Amino acid sequence: MDRCSGAEVEVRQAVAPCLRIVSSSRDSAEVTEALRTIIHYLEGGNASASEKAEFNRANYTRVLQVLVSSLSSDWFHSLPAQERRELWDGFFLRGPPDQALLVLLDTISSTSDGSGLDWTVSVLESFLSAGRVGMLLWSRCLETNGRPDSVQLRETILTRLSSLPDLTANRLRTNTPARLLPQQYYTDLARDVLNTLENTCRALRELVCRTLAPRLSSLTRSDALWRRVSCKLLENVPDRWVESVITALIHHLHGASALSRVMGNLVLKNKKVQFVLTHKVLLLQYQHPTQLLRTVLGYLALDHDRRPLLKQVLRSVCQVWSNSSAVRHTSLDQQLYVSKALLLCVNLLNQTEIQELREELLQCMLGGVQCRLDSSTEHVRRMGMVVGECLSQKLDTPTSQLQFQYEANEESRELLSLMEPQSEEEDEDEQQQQPDDAPRPQPESSGQSAEGQSMMSQPPAASQTSAKPAGHSSDSELDSDDELTPYDMSADQVKQKATPPRYVRDCLEALMSSDDPERVELSLQTAEELLRKNVSTAREVSVQFSKVLLHLEDRYSTAGFHTLRQSAMVALAVIHTQPVVEYLTTEFYSLNYSLRQRLDILEVLALAAQELSEPITEKKAVSQPVARAVTLEQCGEVEHWRQVVEKRIQSKTRRISKGASQPPKAAPNRYAPVAAYFFFPLLRNYDRPQVTFDLLGSDHLVLGQLVHTLGLLMHLAVNAPVATQMGKALLDFVWAIRFHADQMVRRGVLFAVCAVFLSMPGENLLLELSDDLVETRAWLADVAESDPDADCRSLAVQSLVLLEKNLKTHLQSPSMET
């Protein structure tokens, strides 16, 4: 605390007199000396860190304001150009960039036309070209001095950065420099943002792996539990972060043995890791050091199960190295990188594997050497000679070994060193880095790691001869496991790799873009529950979610796919009724939909209307499970519709022994206010044939389901204010198709008529049918007598009963008696 107070006092005492001189003196030499005194507190000055921090905190902005106010002073104009750039421009380019930017923009906005404005604009251009905006962004990421961050300051800086072209153009108009125009400025700003993000990720990654990797390497040397924990940790890294995590980890691990202990066989379990290690790091990237290549390839060679990947890598590298087009169109650094990978791969092969890959290696050697010798670049020719000699020696062909004369250099010596047997220096380095109290590694019982290490540290021939006796003794020890009790695995279950989504937006994202069958299935299974539990979020994405579900295909043969998708769509229609129903009814008549999708829309509308029609009880509208509407598979059965109609008929039939029955009691529900959104849009374009949809023509299956759905919507609208208008519209619609040739359509027509007779008020019904009453009765009687379909005849009889009932009730009403 005393040190901070001392720095504050010292800086204030040093800066205040200088500012008085700059603001009031007319002696340019005196002003220059004062500025040189202050400039020591900027970046690159010889002041202490605490003094610089105090100056930036309490004095920097004030200094800039004094400098700006002196733009019209004599001493400013008398300064030589070099001193002006050093003593005036330097204050804006060597201090906190956020404060400098704010002062520059405020000065441009408030300064009148003149040399002062031109100079300020010039300094702003220098500020941008010097990358000070990037430093501003990075400085906000590195604030570790504990001082409170002003929200108002942060918002001001963001506003100035985002609107800088507008602020300068408003003042400079047609004289705005190109660097300050939107196209150039926002391009540079985007680049600065990207660089800042890259620096942030790099700093965080290095910070984490620099601490984590050596410690994991040390702990996994002697503790099998730590190996399992380390492998499990890396297995759970999300795919989008795998490359950055694995690459940084390899950079900070010393040798293939450490990587093998930390990662285990992750390369065999995770396809993303396998792609990174066997393809991207080796063939697409070439900025990595040679040690990383040693570590990656040695890791593949250490385990018997991973060695097939080593051979796969070798084949890929051989193809690239012998490709003449790659030689012509890739840089020298990349060719050198691939050459190193090739030699390291070959050096890790044993004699059996070399014989297995002999033909491929021979073709690679001959083709790659030939295309490099044809190159006009000396480095490329020398590279081909060195690699060719190494490969021919490894293939052990005394009569056909390649020998070239070339001038050795550092590059060729490095390539030759890659073919030397690898020693255990890496392990020794790790042991030196271990703490004194760390336990020493014990001999491994499985023989797997020991065998891999022998392959790394010995020539292939020696590796084979020394591994055999050790393998026999190890096998004899491992065979004595007769007394071990086997585990009971009868209750084991397959562990799911994916987890069900917990948020609506995650579920939507999975259904839209995921290619993982398990994730899609889990998302579909939990969609309805998530939507009903998170009503507010569901309403925000209701239409988008409905669109995704409507277009969703059963790509992975998911069990219960259609039921799960339908339930989720019904939940959306119930939760956010108006926009979802408007979307579905609009899409029903749109182009490029299959009949299955149009039928799905009708089923969803019917189910949603049924759920909404449930009476509201106990002051809450929480929906309860209701009977499902008739689906496509049930369209041939009319028992459902018949039961509905007969139940309503019974309620309206007078019994002498019971007296006149009371009409059903009306109860409030959520369907009545929105019934029109369900009903009328479905009648909008039925008579307009589309390119892929002809409702009144060949697509009579959809027409039948449409009529049934309209009848159900009409039936559910009983006692609704809009029931009369719905009944009139439905009668007009079905009257035109009452003689349709398809029995499914005729059933739907008769069911719709029954629904109208049941739900429409009697006086309005007879008023609507007054002109066609005789014809309607004649048509129903004709259907009841001569229709070939028994269900149609039954529905026609019931319709006649309802019509007679309504007519009798109307004639016996008090108004008629008077």
mmCIF file with all atom_site columns, N, CA and C in Angstrom, residues 499-538:
data_model
loop_
_atom_site.group_PDB
_atom_site.id
_atom_site.type_symbol
_atom_site.label_atom_id
_atom_site.label_alt_id
_atom_site.label_comp_id
_atom_site.label_asym_id
_atom_site.label_entity_id
_atom_site.label_seq_id
_atom_site.pdbx_PDB_ins_code
_atom_site.Cartn_x
_atom_site.Cartn_y
_atom_site.Cartn_z
_atom_site.occupancy
_atom_site.B_iso_or_equiv
_atom_site.pdbx_formal_charge
_atom_site.auth_seq_id
_atom_site.auth_comp_id
_atom_site.auth_asym_id
_atom_site.auth_atom_id
_atom_site.pdbx_PDB_model_num
ATOM 1   N N  . THR A 1 499 ? -25.973 -38.284 -24.496 1.00 0.00 ? 499 THR A N  1
ATOM 2   C CA . THR A 1 499 ? -26.871 -38.026 -23.378 1.00 0.00 ? 499 THR A CA 1
ATOM 3   C C  . THR A 1 499 ? -28.067 -37.246 -23.882 1.00 0.00 ? 499 THR A C  1
ATOM 4   N N  . PRO A 1 500 ? -29.227 -37.447 -23.271 1.00 0.00 ? 500 PRO A N  1
ATOM 5   C CA . PRO A 1 500 ? -30.414 -36.716 -23.726 1.00 0.00 ? 500 PRO A CA 1
ATOM 6   C C  . PRO A 1 500 ? -30.220 -35.215 -23.541 1.00 0.00 ? 500 PRO A C  1
ATOM 7   N N  . PRO A 1 501 ? -30.732 -34.420 -24.458 1.00 0.00 ? 501 PRO A N  1
ATOM 8   C CA . PRO A 1 501 ? -30.605 -32.961 -24.307 1.00 0.00 ? 501 PRO A CA 1
ATOM 9   C C  . PRO A 1 501 ? -31.414 -32.467 -23.115 1.00 0.00 ? 501 PRO A C  1
ATOM 10  N N  . ARG A 1 502 ? -30.912 -31.418 -22.477 1.00 0.00 ? 502 ARG A N  1
ATOM 11  C CA . ARG A 1 502 ? -31.570 -30.840 -21.310 1.00 0.00 ? 502 ARG A CA 1
ATOM 12  C C  . ARG A 1 502 ? -32.248 -29.520 -21.621 1.00 0.00 ? 502 ARG A C  1
ATOM 13  N N  . TYR A 1 503 ? -31.998 -28.978 -22.794 1.00 0.00 ? 503 TYR A N  1
ATOM 14  C CA . TYR A 1 503 ? -32.558 -27.690 -23.161 1.00 0.00 ? 503 TYR A CA 1
ATOM 15  C C  . TYR A 1 503 ? -33.232 -27.793 -24.528 1.00 0.00 ? 503 TYR A C  1
ATOM 16  N N  . VAL A 1 504 ? -34.241 -26.968 -24.706 1.00 0.00 ? 504 VAL A N  1
ATOM 17  C CA . VAL A 1 504 ? -35.022 -27.019 -25.937 1.00 0.00 ? 504 VAL A CA 1
ATOM 18  C C  . VAL A 1 504 ? -34.144 -26.696 -27.150 1.00 0.00 ? 504 VAL A C  1
ATOM 19  N N  . ARG A 1 505 ? -33.302 -25.677 -27.021 1.00 0.00 ? 505 ARG A N  1
ATOM 20  C CA . ARG A 1 505 ? -32.479 -25.279 -28.159 1.00 0.00 ? 505 ARG A CA 1
ATOM 21  C C  . ARG A 1 505 ? -31.441 -26.352 -28.501 1.00 0.00 ? 505 ARG A C  1
ATOM 22  N N  . ASP A 1 506 ? -30.916 -27.049 -27.495 1.00 0.00 ? 506 ASP A N  1
ATOM 23  C CA . ASP A 1 506 ? -29.998 -28.151 -27.776 1.00 0.00 ? 506 ASP A CA 1
ATOM 24  C C  . ASP A 1 506 ? -30.713 -29.268 -28.524 1.00 0.00 ? 506 ASP A C  1
ATOM 25  N N  . CYS A 1 507 ? -31.920 -29.541 -28.124 1.00 0.00 ? 507 CYS A N  1
ATOM 26  C CA . CYS A 1 507 ? -32.720 -30.575 -28.806 1.00 0.00 ? 507 CYS A CA 1
ATOM 27  C C  . CYS A 1 507 ? -32.986 -30.180 -30.257 1.00 0.00 ? 507 CYS A C  1
ATOM 28  N N  . LEU A 1 508 ? -33.344 -28.930 -30.465 1.00 0.00 ? 508 LEU A N  1
ATOM 29  C CA . LEU A 1 508 ? -33.593 -28.442 -31.824 1.00 0.00 ? 508 LEU A CA 1
ATOM 30  C C  . LEU A 1 508 ? -32.332 -28.527 -32.670 1.00 0.00 ? 508 LEU A C  1
ATOM 31  N N  . GLU A 1 509 ? -31.209 -28.135 -32.109 1.00 0.00 ? 509 GLU A N  1
ATOM 32  C CA . GLU A 1 509 ? -29.947 -28.173 -32.839 1.00 0.00 ? 509 GLU A CA 1
ATOM 33  C C  . GLU A 1 509 ? -29.577 -29.603 -33.227 1.00 0.00 ? 509 GLU A C  1
ATOM 34  N N  . ALA A 1 510 ? -29.808 -30.547 -32.323 1.00 0.00 ? 510 ALA A N  1
ATOM 35  C CA . ALA A 1 510 ? -29.487 -31.941 -32.631 1.00 0.00 ? 510 ALA A CA 1
ATOM 36  C C  . ALA A 1 510 ? -30.358 -32.468 -33.766 1.00 0.00 ? 510 ALA A C  1
ATOM 37  N N  . LEU A 1 511 ? -31.631 -32.149 -33.743 1.00 0.00 ? 511 LEU A N  1
ATOM 38  C CA . LEU A 1 511 ? -32.533 -32.623 -34.794 1.00 0.00 ? 511 LEU A CA 1
ATOM 39  C C  . LEU A 1 511 ? -32.230 -31.965 -36.131 1.00 0.00 ? 511 LEU A C  1
ATOM 40  N N  . MET A 1 512 ? -31.693 -30.758 -36.101 1.00 0.00 ? 512 MET A N  1
ATOM 41  C CA . MET A 1 512 ? -31.403 -30.057 -37.345 1.00 0.00 ? 512 MET A CA 1
ATOM 42  C C  . MET A 1 512 ? -30.104 -30.520 -37.988 1.00 0.00 ? 512 MET A C  1
ATOM 43  N N  . SER A 1 513 ? -29.056 -30.701 -37.198 1.00 0.00 ? 513 SER A N  1
ATOM 44  C CA . SER A 1 513 ? -27.733 -30.838 -37.801 1.00 0.00 ? 513 SER A CA 1
ATOM 45  C C  . SER A 1 513 ? -26.948 -32.072 -37.381 1.00 0.00 ? 513 SER A C  1
ATOM 46  N N  . SER A 1 514 ? -27.422 -32.836 -36.417 1.00 0.00 ? 514 SER A N  1
ATOM 47  C CA . SER A 1 514 ? -26.623 -33.954 -35.936 1.00 0.00 ? 514 SER A CA 1
ATOM 48  C C  . SER A 1 514 ? -26.696 -35.137 -36.901 1.00 0.00 ? 514 SER A C  1
ATOM 49  N N  . ASP A 1 515 ? -25.561 -35.805 -37.066 1.00 0.00 ? 515 ASP A N  1
ATOM 50  C CA . ASP A 1 515 ? -25.490 -37.041 -37.853 1.00 0.00 ? 515 ASP A CA 1
ATOM 51  C C  . ASP A 1 515 ? -25.293 -38.262 -36.973 1.00 0.00 ? 515 ASP A C  1
ATOM 52  N N  . ASP A 1 516 ? -25.423 -38.088 -35.668 1.00 0.00 ? 516 ASP A N  1
ATOM 53  C CA . ASP A 1 516 ? -25.276 -39.187 -34.725 1.00 0.00 ? 516 ASP A CA 1
ATOM 54  C C  . ASP A 1 516 ? -26.651 -39.816 -34.492 1.00 0.00 ? 516 ASP A C  1
ATOM 55  N N  . PRO A 1 517 ? -26.856 -41.067 -34.924 1.00 0.00 ? 517 PRO A N  1
ATOM 56  C CA . PRO A 1 517 ? -28.194 -41.678 -34.772 1.00 0.00 ? 517 PRO A CA 1
ATOM 57  C C  . PRO A 1 517 ? -28.664 -41.704 -33.324 1.00 0.00 ? 517 PRO A C  1
ATOM 58  N N  . GLU A 1 518 ? -27.762 -41.999 -32.395 1.00 0.00 ? 518 GLU A N  1
ATOM 59  C CA . GLU A 1 518 ? -28.154 -42.083 -30.985 1.00 0.00 ? 518 GLU A CA 1
ATOM 60  C C  . GLU A 1 518 ? -28.584 -40.723 -30.450 1.00 0.00 ? 518 GLU A C  1
ATOM 61  N N  . ARG A 1 519 ? -27.863 -39.682 -30.831 1.00 0.00 ? 519 ARG A N  1
ATOM 62  C CA . ARG A 1 519 ? -28.219 -38.350 -30.368 1.00 0.00 ? 519 ARG A CA 1
ATOM 63  C C  . ARG A 1 519 ? -29.559 -37.904 -30.946 1.00 0.00 ? 519 ARG A C  1
ATOM 64  N N  . VAL A 1 520 ? -29.796 -38.206 -32.213 1.00 0.00 ? 520 VAL A N  1
ATOM 65  C CA . VAL A 1 520 ? -31.071 -37.840 -32.831 1.00 0.00 ? 520 VAL A CA 1
ATOM 66  C C  . VAL A 1 520 ? -32.212 -38.579 -32.151 1.00 0.00 ? 520 VAL A C  1
ATOM 67  N N  . GLU A 1 521 ? -32.020 -39.868 -31.882 1.00 0.00 ? 521 GLU A N  1
ATOM 68  C CA . GLU A 1 521 ? -33.073 -40.650 -31.241 1.00 0.00 ? 521 GLU A CA 1
ATOM 69  C C  . GLU A 1 521 ? -33.379 -40.128 -29.843 1.00 0.00 ? 521 GLU A C  1
ATOM 70  N N  . LEU A 1 522 ? -32.349 -39.834 -29.060 1.00 0.00 ? 522 LEU A N  1
ATOM 71  C CA . LEU A 1 522 ? -32.567 -39.305 -27.709 1.00 0.00 ? 522 LEU A CA 1
ATOM 72  C C  . LEU A 1 522 ? -33.245 -37.948 -27.757 1.00 0.00 ? 522 LEU A C  1
ATOM 73  N N  . SER A 1 523 ? -32.886 -37.127 -28.714 1.00 0.00 ? 523 SER A N  1
ATOM 74  C CA . SER A 1 523 ? -33.515 -35.814 -28.835 1.00 0.00 ? 523 SER A CA 1
ATOM 75  C C  . SER A 1 523 ? -34.987 -35.946 -29.194 1.00 0.00 ? 523 SER A C  1
ATOM 76  N N  . LEU A 1 524 ? -35.288 -36.886 -30.076 1.00 0.00 ? 524 LEU A N  1
ATOM 77  C CA . LEU A 1 524 ? -36.678 -37.086 -30.469 1.00 0.00 ? 524 LEU A CA 1
ATOM 78  C C  . LEU A 1 524 ? -37.496 -37.659 -29.318 1.00 0.00 ? 524 LEU A C  1
ATOM 79  N N  . GLN A 1 525 ? -36.888 -38.516 -28.524 1.00 0.00 ? 525 GLN A N  1
ATOM 80  C CA . GLN A 1 525 ? -37.601 -39.108 -27.401 1.00 0.00 ? 525 GLN A CA 1
ATOM 81  C C  . GLN A 1 525 ? -37.912 -38.096 -26.303 1.00 0.00 ? 525 GLN A C  1
ATOM 82  N N  . THR A 1 526 ? -37.048 -37.127 -26.123 1.00 0.00 ? 526 THR A N  1
ATOM 83  C CA . THR A 1 526 ? -37.238 -36.144 -25.044 1.00 0.00 ? 526 THR A CA 1
ATOM 84  C C  . THR A 1 526 ? -37.854 -34.845 -25.530 1.00 0.00 ? 526 THR A C  1
ATOM 85  N N  . ALA A 1 527 ? -38.126 -34.729 -26.826 1.00 0.00 ? 527 ALA A N  1
ATOM 86  C CA . ALA A 1 527 ? -38.598 -33.452 -27.376 1.00 0.00 ? 527 ALA A CA 1
ATOM 87  C C  . ALA A 1 527 ? -39.910 -33.013 -26.726 1.00 0.00 ? 527 ALA A C  1
ATOM 88  N N  . GLU A 1 528 ? -40.907 -33.899 -26.680 1.00 0.00 ? 528 GLU A N  1
ATOM 89  C CA . GLU A 1 528 ? -42.210 -33.504 -26.141 1.00 0.00 ? 528 GLU A CA 1
ATOM 90  C C  . GLU A 1 528 ? -42.100 -33.065 -24.681 1.00 0.00 ? 528 GLU A C  1
ATOM 91  N N  . GLU A 1 529 ? -41.368 -33.825 -23.874 1.00 0.00 ? 529 GLU A N  1
ATOM 92  C CA . GLU A 1 529 ? -41.229 -33.487 -22.460 1.00 0.00 ? 529 GLU A CA 1
ATOM 93  C C  . GLU A 1 529 ? -40.534 -32.141 -22.269 1.00 0.00 ? 529 GLU A C  1
ATOM 94  N N  . LEU A 1 530 ? -39.480 -31.909 -23.038 1.00 0.00 ? 530 LEU A N  1
ATOM 95  C CA . LEU A 1 530 ? -38.775 -30.634 -22.923 1.00 0.00 ? 530 LEU A CA 1
ATOM 96  C C  . LEU A 1 530 ? -39.665 -29.472 -23.321 1.00 0.00 ? 530 LEU A C  1
ATOM 97  N N  . LEU A 1 531 ? -40.437 -29.636 -24.370 1.00 0.00 ? 531 LEU A N  1
ATOM 98  C CA . LEU A 1 531 ? -41.302 -28.556 -24.838 1.00 0.00 ? 531 LEU A CA 1
ATOM 99  C C  . LEU A 1 531 ? -42.381 -28.225 -23.820 1.00 0.00 ? 531 LEU A C  1
ATOM 100 N N  . ARG A 1 532 ? -42.960 -29.229 -23.206 1.00 0.00 ? 532 ARG A N  1
ATOM 101 C CA . ARG A 1 532 ? -44.044 -28.978 -22.246 1.00 0.00 ? 532 ARG A CA 1
ATOM 102 C C  . ARG A 1 532 ? -43.508 -28.432 -20.927 1.00 0.00 ? 532 ARG A C  1
ATOM 103 N N  . LYS A 1 533 ? -42.241 -28.743 -20.588 1.00 0.00 ? 533 LYS A N  1
ATOM 104 C CA . LYS A 1 533 ? -41.668 -28.233 -19.347 1.00 0.00 ? 533 LYS A CA 1
ATOM 105 C C  . LYS A 1 533 ? -41.116 -26.820 -19.497 1.00 0.00 ? 533 LYS A C  1
ATOM 106 N N  . ASN A 1 534 ? -40.709 -26.454 -20.713 1.00 0.00 ? 534 ASN A N  1
ATOM 107 C CA . ASN A 1 534 ? -40.093 -25.149 -20.950 1.00 0.00 ? 534 ASN A CA 1
ATOM 108 C C  . ASN A 1 534 ? -40.947 -24.356 -21.939 1.00 0.00 ? 534 ASN A C  1
ATOM 109 N N  . VAL A 1 535 ? -42.075 -23.900 -21.457 1.00 0.00 ? 535 VAL A N  1
ATOM 110 C CA . VAL A 1 535 ? -43.068 -23.280 -22.335 1.00 0.00 ? 535 VAL A CA 1
ATOM 111 C C  . VAL A 1 535 ? -42.539 -21.997 -22.951 1.00 0.00 ? 535 VAL A C  1
ATOM 112 N N  . SER A 1 536 ? -41.873 -21.162 -22.154 1.00 0.00 ? 536 SER A N  1
ATOM 113 C CA . SER A 1 536 ? -41.417 -19.870 -22.678 1.00 0.00 ? 536 SER A CA 1
ATOM 114 C C  . SER A 1 536 ? -40.387 -20.063 -23.790 1.00 0.00 ? 536 SER A C  1
ATOM 115 N N  . THR A 1 537 ? -39.441 -20.954 -23.584 1.00 0.00 ? 537 THR A N  1
ATOM 116 C CA . THR A 1 537 ? -38.446 -21.213 -24.631 1.00 0.00 ? 537 THR A CA 1
ATOM 117 C C  . THR A 1 537 ? -39.087 -21.874 -25.841 1.00 0.00 ? 537 THR A C  1
ATOM 118 N N  . ALA A 1 538 ? -40.029 -22.771 -25.604 1.00 0.00 ? 538 ALA A N  1
ATOM 119 C CA . ALA A 1 538 ? -40.710 -23.442 -26.718 1.00 0.00 ? 538 ALA A CA 1
ATOM 120 C C  . ALA A 1 538 ? -41.447 -22.440 -27.592 1.00 0.00 ? 538 ALA A C  1
#
